[in-house]
């Protein structure tokens, strides 16, 4: 056990990192530079808000990628359950960055509402950058939605069916993928709003729309911060696995012919992995050696699931009471 960490190289950990975060970091860094230049040239508040959002996304995804790499480290004697919750810590840092950027964006929006800019130059530069924004963030969003279905072990979807499928399963995806999804939903919406603002102001001189859109984008960023913050807060505390995961694990255990009942089971989610603890009842009359073989067989079967990091199963003799069935029938009532 002591030699286990030595077998891990830095590059092997990097390869296990969340690729969606790495791609999103690179894409948003490019967009932040382009939007920043467009804002300096045109003075568009909506462009400033969009640039701040892209900058926040780039920084966040950098933090999250590092966190996803560290969370893949193998368990050690000091940290026997592994480093899965490290990703939650890094996502909380990302929440702080988003909140700061959201405050600056809302502040700029309020300023533009009080002192609207009547004319803004660089129309075609703004339009070009925002179209580029929609294309890049749209591609990242599609990738994130596909990753959600993959990590949730959900059926594949294509076209417009991908959107509702991703929304339905986003809660079961890994924290980095959820962050990419939430942030890029706001990024695409924000770019579309900014594009509408730039075009409308150029055609109508309705300068107040610039401040309105900037404030809306800031509020959307706040919504993302609260959502991601909540998800990772409960992840740090230690949250129970979704019901379908519990059902799948219980079915695997009860499928063994020598298992009479499950007296107790607890499944904790850490990052994108699950830790299973259970007390199962075996049929009467088994020898200690046979009972141990059954226990190890069940543990090995559970560990074949790539989402389960470890399984600790204890065994006792059947007490004649159907504890697991009674518990689930009470829940259904």
Short mmCIF file of C-alpha atoms in Angstrom, two decimals:
data_model
loop_
_atom_site.label_atom_id
_atom_site.label_comp_id
_atom_site.label_asym_id
_atom_site.label_seq_id
_atom_site.Cartn_x
_atom_site.Cartn_y
_atom_site.Cartn_z
CA UNK A 1 0.00 0.00 0.00
CA UNK A 2 2.83 2.35 0.84
CA UNK A 3 4.33 1.89 -2.64
CA UNK A 4 1.06 2.57 -4.45
CA UNK A 5 1.41 6.35 -4.86
CA UNK A 6 4.93 5.90 -6.35
CA UNK A 7 3.49 4.07 -9.35
CA UNK A 8 1.57 7.17 -10.39
CA UNK A 9 3.34 9.56 -12.73
CA UNK A 10 2.29 13.16 -13.24
CA UNK A 11 1.38 12.53 -16.88
CA UNK A 12 -0.73 9.49 -16.02
CA UNK A 13 -2.80 11.68 -13.69
CA UNK A 14 -3.09 14.46 -16.29
CA UNK A 15 -4.45 11.97 -18.83
CA UNK A 16 -7.20 11.08 -16.34
CA UNK A 17 -8.20 14.73 -15.92
CA UNK A 18 -11.52 16.04 -17.17
CA UNK A 19 -11.03 16.74 -20.89
CA UNK A 20 -14.18 18.89 -21.09
CA UNK A 21 -12.63 21.30 -18.59
CA UNK A 22 -9.35 21.48 -20.49
CA UNK A 23 -11.09 22.18 -23.80
CA UNK A 24 -13.40 24.74 -22.19
CA UNK A 25 -10.43 26.48 -20.56
CA UNK A 26 -8.61 26.88 -23.88
CA UNK A 27 -11.72 27.96 -25.79
CA UNK A 28 -12.79 30.54 -23.22
CA UNK A 29 -9.27 31.96 -22.93
CA UNK A 30 -9.30 32.67 -26.68
CA UNK A 31 -12.78 34.19 -26.43
CA UNK A 32 -11.86 36.38 -23.45
CA UNK A 33 -8.95 37.91 -25.38
CA UNK A 34 -11.09 38.51 -28.50
CA UNK A 35 -13.97 40.01 -26.52
CA UNK A 36 -11.66 42.17 -24.42
CA UNK A 37 -10.17 43.64 -27.57
CA UNK A 38 -13.64 44.22 -29.03
CA UNK A 39 -14.77 45.97 -25.83
CA UNK A 40 -11.73 48.28 -25.80
CA UNK A 41 -12.40 49.18 -29.42
CA UNK A 42 -16.19 49.61 -29.21
CA UNK A 43 -16.98 50.39 -25.56
CA UNK A 44 -19.97 48.00 -25.62
CA UNK A 45 -21.12 47.10 -22.11
CA UNK A 46 -22.67 43.85 -23.31
CA UNK A 47 -19.32 42.93 -24.84
CA UNK A 48 -17.59 43.75 -21.54
CA UNK A 49 -20.03 41.48 -19.68
CA UNK A 50 -19.47 38.68 -22.16
CA UNK A 51 -15.67 39.12 -21.93
CA UNK A 52 -15.82 38.95 -18.13
CA UNK A 53 -17.87 35.79 -18.34
CA UNK A 54 -15.41 34.14 -20.74
CA UNK A 55 -12.48 35.16 -18.52
CA UNK A 56 -14.24 33.71 -15.46
CA UNK A 57 -14.94 30.51 -17.38
CA UNK A 58 -11.30 30.17 -18.48
CA UNK A 59 -9.99 30.63 -14.93
CA UNK A 60 -12.63 28.31 -13.51
CA UNK A 61 -11.99 25.53 -15.95
CA UNK A 62 -8.26 25.78 -15.22
CA UNK A 63 -8.96 25.31 -11.50
CA UNK A 64 -11.41 22.51 -12.19
CA UNK A 65 -9.02 20.67 -14.52
CA UNK A 66 -6.29 20.74 -11.87
CA UNK A 67 -8.81 19.52 -9.31
CA UNK A 68 -9.96 16.70 -11.58
CA UNK A 69 -6.34 15.58 -12.00
CA UNK A 70 -5.65 15.59 -8.24
CA UNK A 71 -8.93 13.79 -7.50
CA UNK A 72 -7.73 10.81 -9.56
CA UNK A 73 -4.87 10.08 -7.14
CA UNK A 74 -5.07 6.62 -5.63
CA UNK A 75 -5.94 6.15 -1.94
CA UNK A 76 -3.08 6.23 0.56
CA UNK A 77 -2.76 5.12 4.19
CA UNK A 78 -3.48 8.66 5.34
CA UNK A 79 -6.39 9.12 2.92
CA UNK A 80 -7.84 5.61 2.57
CA UNK A 81 -11.02 6.68 0.73
CA UNK A 82 -9.08 8.52 -1.97
CA UNK A 83 -9.15 12.13 -3.14
CA UNK A 84 -12.55 12.31 -4.84
CA UNK A 85 -13.72 15.34 -2.84
CA UNK A 86 -10.73 17.42 -3.95
CA UNK A 87 -12.66 18.29 -7.10
CA UNK A 88 -15.44 19.78 -4.94
CA UNK A 89 -12.92 22.10 -3.27
CA UNK A 90 -11.62 23.35 -6.61
CA UNK A 91 -15.17 23.83 -7.89
CA UNK A 92 -15.89 25.96 -4.81
CA UNK A 93 -12.88 28.13 -5.75
CA UNK A 94 -14.42 28.44 -9.21
CA UNK A 95 -17.67 29.61 -7.59
CA UNK A 96 -15.79 32.44 -5.86
CA UNK A 97 -14.28 33.53 -9.18
CA UNK A 98 -17.69 33.48 -10.89
CA UNK A 99 -19.23 35.49 -8.06
CA UNK A 100 -16.54 38.19 -8.28
CA UNK A 101 -16.92 38.40 -12.06
CA UNK A 102 -20.70 38.51 -11.72
CA UNK A 103 -20.45 41.43 -9.28
CA UNK A 104 -18.23 43.36 -11.68
CA UNK A 105 -20.60 42.62 -14.56
CA UNK A 106 -23.71 43.75 -12.65
CA UNK A 107 -21.83 46.85 -11.46
CA UNK A 108 -20.99 47.72 -15.08
CA UNK A 109 -24.60 47.06 -16.11
CA UNK A 110 -25.96 49.42 -13.47
CA UNK A 111 -23.44 52.05 -14.53
CA UNK A 112 -24.62 51.74 -18.16
CA UNK A 113 -28.24 52.02 -17.05
CA UNK A 114 -27.43 55.26 -15.26
CA UNK A 115 -25.15 56.59 -18.01
CA UNK A 116 -26.10 54.87 -21.30
CA UNK A 117 -23.68 55.17 -24.19
CA UNK A 118 -25.62 56.45 -27.20
CA UNK A 119 -23.23 55.25 -29.91
CA UNK A 120 -20.86 52.35 -29.99
CA UNK A 121 -18.33 51.75 -32.75
CA UNK A 122 -16.90 48.53 -34.14
CA UNK A 123 -20.25 46.97 -35.01
CA UNK A 124 -18.88 44.27 -37.29
CA UNK A 125 -16.05 43.45 -34.90
CA UNK A 126 -18.58 42.92 -32.10
CA UNK A 127 -20.84 40.82 -34.31
CA UNK A 128 -17.93 38.69 -35.52
CA UNK A 129 -16.59 38.06 -32.01
CA UNK A 130 -20.03 37.19 -30.65
CA UNK A 131 -20.75 34.77 -33.49
CA UNK A 132 -17.37 33.16 -32.78
CA UNK A 133 -18.41 33.02 -29.12
CA UNK A 134 -21.65 31.22 -29.94
CA UNK A 135 -19.86 28.71 -32.18
CA UNK A 136 -17.08 27.87 -29.71
CA UNK A 137 -19.22 27.79 -26.56
CA UNK A 138 -21.95 25.95 -28.47
CA UNK A 139 -19.46 23.24 -29.46
CA UNK A 140 -18.21 22.98 -25.86
CA UNK A 141 -21.80 22.78 -24.61
CA UNK A 142 -22.63 19.95 -27.01
CA UNK A 143 -19.53 18.08 -25.86
CA UNK A 144 -20.51 18.61 -22.22
CA UNK A 145 -24.02 17.28 -22.87
CA UNK A 146 -22.59 14.16 -24.50
CA UNK A 147 -20.24 13.70 -21.53
CA UNK A 148 -23.21 13.97 -19.15
CA UNK A 149 -24.97 11.08 -20.88
CA UNK A 150 -21.75 9.06 -20.93
CA UNK A 151 -21.00 9.59 -17.23
CA UNK A 152 -24.63 9.00 -16.22
CA UNK A 153 -24.67 5.74 -18.21
CA UNK A 154 -27.77 7.07 -19.96
CA UNK A 155 -28.91 6.11 -23.49
CA UNK A 156 -27.26 8.15 -26.23
CA UNK A 157 -29.22 10.99 -27.80
CA UNK A 158 -28.67 13.14 -30.86
CA UNK A 159 -30.03 16.35 -32.32
CA UNK A 160 -32.55 18.28 -30.26
CA UNK A 161 -33.16 15.19 -28.07
CA UNK A 162 -29.68 15.73 -26.60
CA UNK A 163 -30.81 18.83 -24.67
CA UNK A 164 -33.63 17.32 -22.55
CA UNK A 165 -31.59 14.14 -22.03
CA UNK A 166 -28.65 16.15 -20.69
CA UNK A 167 -30.88 18.27 -18.42
CA UNK A 168 -32.50 15.12 -17.04
CA UNK A 169 -29.17 13.43 -16.23
CA UNK A 170 -26.95 16.39 -15.30
CA UNK A 171 -27.27 15.64 -11.57
CA UNK A 172 -25.54 12.28 -12.06
CA UNK A 173 -22.56 13.67 -14.00
CA UNK A 174 -19.14 14.41 -12.51
CA UNK A 175 -18.74 17.85 -10.84
CA UNK A 176 -16.38 19.20 -13.57
CA UNK A 177 -18.79 18.22 -16.33
CA UNK A 178 -21.72 19.80 -14.49
CA UNK A 179 -19.74 23.02 -14.11
CA UNK A 180 -18.88 23.10 -17.82
CA UNK A 181 -22.54 22.50 -18.68
CA UNK A 182 -23.95 25.24 -16.43
CA UNK A 183 -21.33 27.80 -17.39
CA UNK A 184 -21.64 27.20 -21.11
CA UNK A 185 -25.42 27.38 -21.03
CA UNK A 186 -25.02 30.89 -19.60
CA UNK A 187 -22.16 31.62 -22.02
CA UNK A 188 -24.26 30.78 -25.08
CA UNK A 189 -27.31 32.65 -23.75
CA UNK A 190 -25.11 35.62 -22.80
CA UNK A 191 -23.50 35.75 -26.24
CA UNK A 192 -26.90 35.66 -27.92
CA UNK A 193 -28.21 38.45 -25.69
CA UNK A 194 -25.07 40.50 -26.32
CA UNK A 195 -25.44 39.97 -30.08
CA UNK A 196 -29.06 41.12 -29.97
CA UNK A 197 -28.01 44.14 -27.91
CA UNK A 198 -25.25 45.17 -30.30
CA UNK A 199 -27.50 44.89 -33.38
CA UNK A 200 -30.52 46.63 -31.81
CA UNK A 201 -28.42 49.54 -30.51
CA UNK A 202 -26.81 49.97 -33.94
CA UNK A 203 -30.21 50.07 -35.66
CA UNK A 204 -32.32 51.99 -33.13
CA UNK A 205 -29.91 53.87 -30.82
CA UNK A 206 -31.76 52.29 -27.86
CA UNK A 207 -28.63 52.59 -25.70
CA UNK A 208 -30.41 51.53 -22.50
CA UNK A 209 -30.56 47.96 -23.81
CA UNK A 210 -26.78 47.70 -23.35
CA UNK A 211 -27.10 48.13 -19.59
CA UNK A 212 -30.13 45.83 -19.40
CA UNK A 213 -28.37 42.97 -21.19
CA UNK A 214 -25.16 43.47 -19.19
CA UNK A 215 -27.11 43.24 -15.92
CA UNK A 216 -29.01 40.15 -17.10
CA UNK A 217 -25.75 38.38 -17.97
CA UNK A 218 -24.39 39.21 -14.51
CA UNK A 219 -27.52 37.80 -12.88
CA UNK A 220 -27.19 34.60 -14.93
CA UNK A 221 -23.62 34.26 -13.65
CA UNK A 222 -24.90 34.62 -10.08
CA UNK A 223 -27.42 31.84 -10.75
CA UNK A 224 -24.60 29.57 -11.98
CA UNK A 225 -22.51 30.39 -8.89
CA UNK A 226 -25.35 29.45 -6.54
CA UNK A 227 -26.17 26.24 -8.41
CA UNK A 228 -22.56 25.03 -8.66
CA UNK A 229 -21.87 26.16 -5.09
CA UNK A 230 -24.80 24.17 -3.74
CA UNK A 231 -23.85 21.01 -5.67
CA UNK A 232 -20.28 21.09 -4.42
CA UNK A 233 -21.20 22.08 -0.86
CA UNK A 234 -23.26 18.93 -0.43
CA UNK A 235 -20.48 17.01 -2.18
CA UNK A 236 -17.98 18.19 0.45
CA UNK A 237 -20.34 17.24 3.28
CA UNK A 238 -20.88 13.79 1.79
CA UNK A 239 -24.03 13.16 -0.21
CA UNK A 240 -25.88 9.89 -0.68
CA UNK A 241 -25.86 8.29 -4.11
CA UNK A 242 -28.93 8.72 -6.34
CA UNK A 243 -31.74 6.20 -5.88
CA UNK A 244 -31.04 4.42 -9.18
CA UNK A 245 -27.44 3.76 -8.08
CA UNK A 246 -28.67 2.31 -4.78
CA UNK A 247 -31.16 0.13 -6.65
CA UNK A 248 -28.47 -1.12 -9.02
CA UNK A 249 -26.10 -2.01 -6.15
CA UNK A 250 -28.85 -3.74 -4.13
CA UNK A 251 -29.91 -5.77 -7.18
CA UNK A 252 -26.31 -6.89 -7.70
CA UNK A 253 -26.04 -8.02 -4.08
CA UNK A 254 -29.45 -9.73 -3.92
CA UNK A 255 -28.78 -11.52 -7.22
CA UNK A 256 -26.39 -13.84 -5.36
CA UNK A 257 -28.30 -17.02 -4.44
CA UNK A 258 -26.75 -17.16 -0.95
CA UNK A 259 -27.84 -13.62 0.02
CA UNK A 260 -31.07 -13.63 2.02
CA UNK A 261 -31.36 -9.91 2.79
CA UNK A 262 -29.59 -6.57 3.07
CA UNK A 263 -29.79 -5.33 6.63
CA UNK A 264 -28.00 -2.03 6.03
CA UNK A 265 -26.39 -0.29 3.07
CA UNK A 266 -24.84 3.16 2.68
CA UNK A 267 -23.50 4.57 -0.57
CA UNK A 268 -21.61 7.88 -0.43
CA UNK A 269 -20.74 9.86 -3.54
CA UNK A 270 -17.31 11.48 -3.73
CA UNK A 271 -16.61 13.34 -6.95
CA UNK A 272 -17.74 10.97 -9.67
CA UNK A 273 -17.15 7.81 -7.63
CA UNK A 274 -19.21 5.90 -5.05
CA UNK A 275 -18.19 4.20 -1.80
CA UNK A 276 -20.36 1.26 -0.80
CA UNK A 277 -20.76 -0.03 2.76
CA UNK A 278 -23.20 -2.84 3.47
CA UNK A 279 -24.27 -5.43 6.02
CA UNK A 280 -25.82 -8.43 4.28
CA UNK A 281 -27.54 -11.52 5.62
CA UNK A 282 -26.52 -14.90 4.21
CA UNK A 283 -28.58 -18.07 4.21
CA UNK A 284 -28.25 -20.26 7.29
CA UNK A 285 -25.96 -23.25 7.50
CA UNK A 286 -22.94 -21.86 5.65
CA UNK A 287 -19.45 -22.47 6.97
CA UNK A 288 -17.25 -19.48 7.80
CA UNK A 289 -15.00 -20.24 4.82
CA UNK A 290 -17.97 -20.38 2.42
CA UNK A 291 -19.44 -17.16 3.88
CA UNK A 292 -16.11 -15.36 3.38
CA UNK A 293 -15.93 -16.58 -0.22
CA UNK A 294 -19.42 -15.23 -0.87
CA UNK A 295 -18.55 -11.87 0.67
CA UNK A 296 -15.41 -11.47 -1.44
CA UNK A 297 -17.29 -12.60 -4.54
CA UNK A 298 -19.94 -9.92 -4.02
CA UNK A 299 -17.30 -7.24 -3.37
CA UNK A 300 -15.43 -8.17 -6.53
CA UNK A 301 -18.66 -8.10 -8.54
CA UNK A 302 -19.50 -4.61 -7.23
CA UNK A 303 -15.99 -3.38 -8.03
CA UNK A 304 -16.43 -4.30 -11.70
CA UNK A 305 -18.59 -1.16 -11.93
CA UNK A 306 -16.21 1.65 -13.01
CA UNK A 307 -18.15 4.19 -10.90
CA UNK A 308 -17.59 2.29 -7.62
CA UNK A 309 -14.27 3.14 -5.95
CA UNK A 310 -14.51 0.62 -3.10
CA UNK A 311 -16.98 -1.76 -1.50
CA UNK A 312 -16.84 -2.85 2.15
CA UNK A 313 -19.28 -5.69 2.85
CA UNK A 314 -19.92 -7.30 6.24
CA UNK A 315 -21.88 -10.54 6.70
CA UNK A 316 -24.20 -12.02 9.31
CA UNK A 317 -26.59 -14.96 9.35
CA UNK A 318 -30.17 -14.50 8.15
CA UNK A 319 -32.43 -13.31 11.01
CA UNK A 320 -35.64 -14.21 9.20
CA UNK A 321 -36.79 -10.58 8.86
CA UNK A 322 -36.96 -9.02 5.39
CA UNK A 323 -35.30 -5.71 6.37
CA UNK A 324 -34.50 -4.40 2.89
CA UNK A 325 -37.89 -5.26 1.40
CA UNK A 326 -39.73 -3.68 4.35
CA UNK A 327 -37.64 -0.50 4.11
CA UNK A 328 -38.41 -0.04 0.41
CA UNK A 329 -42.10 -0.84 0.77
CA UNK A 330 -42.33 1.87 3.47
CA UNK A 331 -40.69 4.37 1.11
CA UNK A 332 -43.15 3.53 -1.67
CA UNK A 333 -46.08 4.13 0.69
#
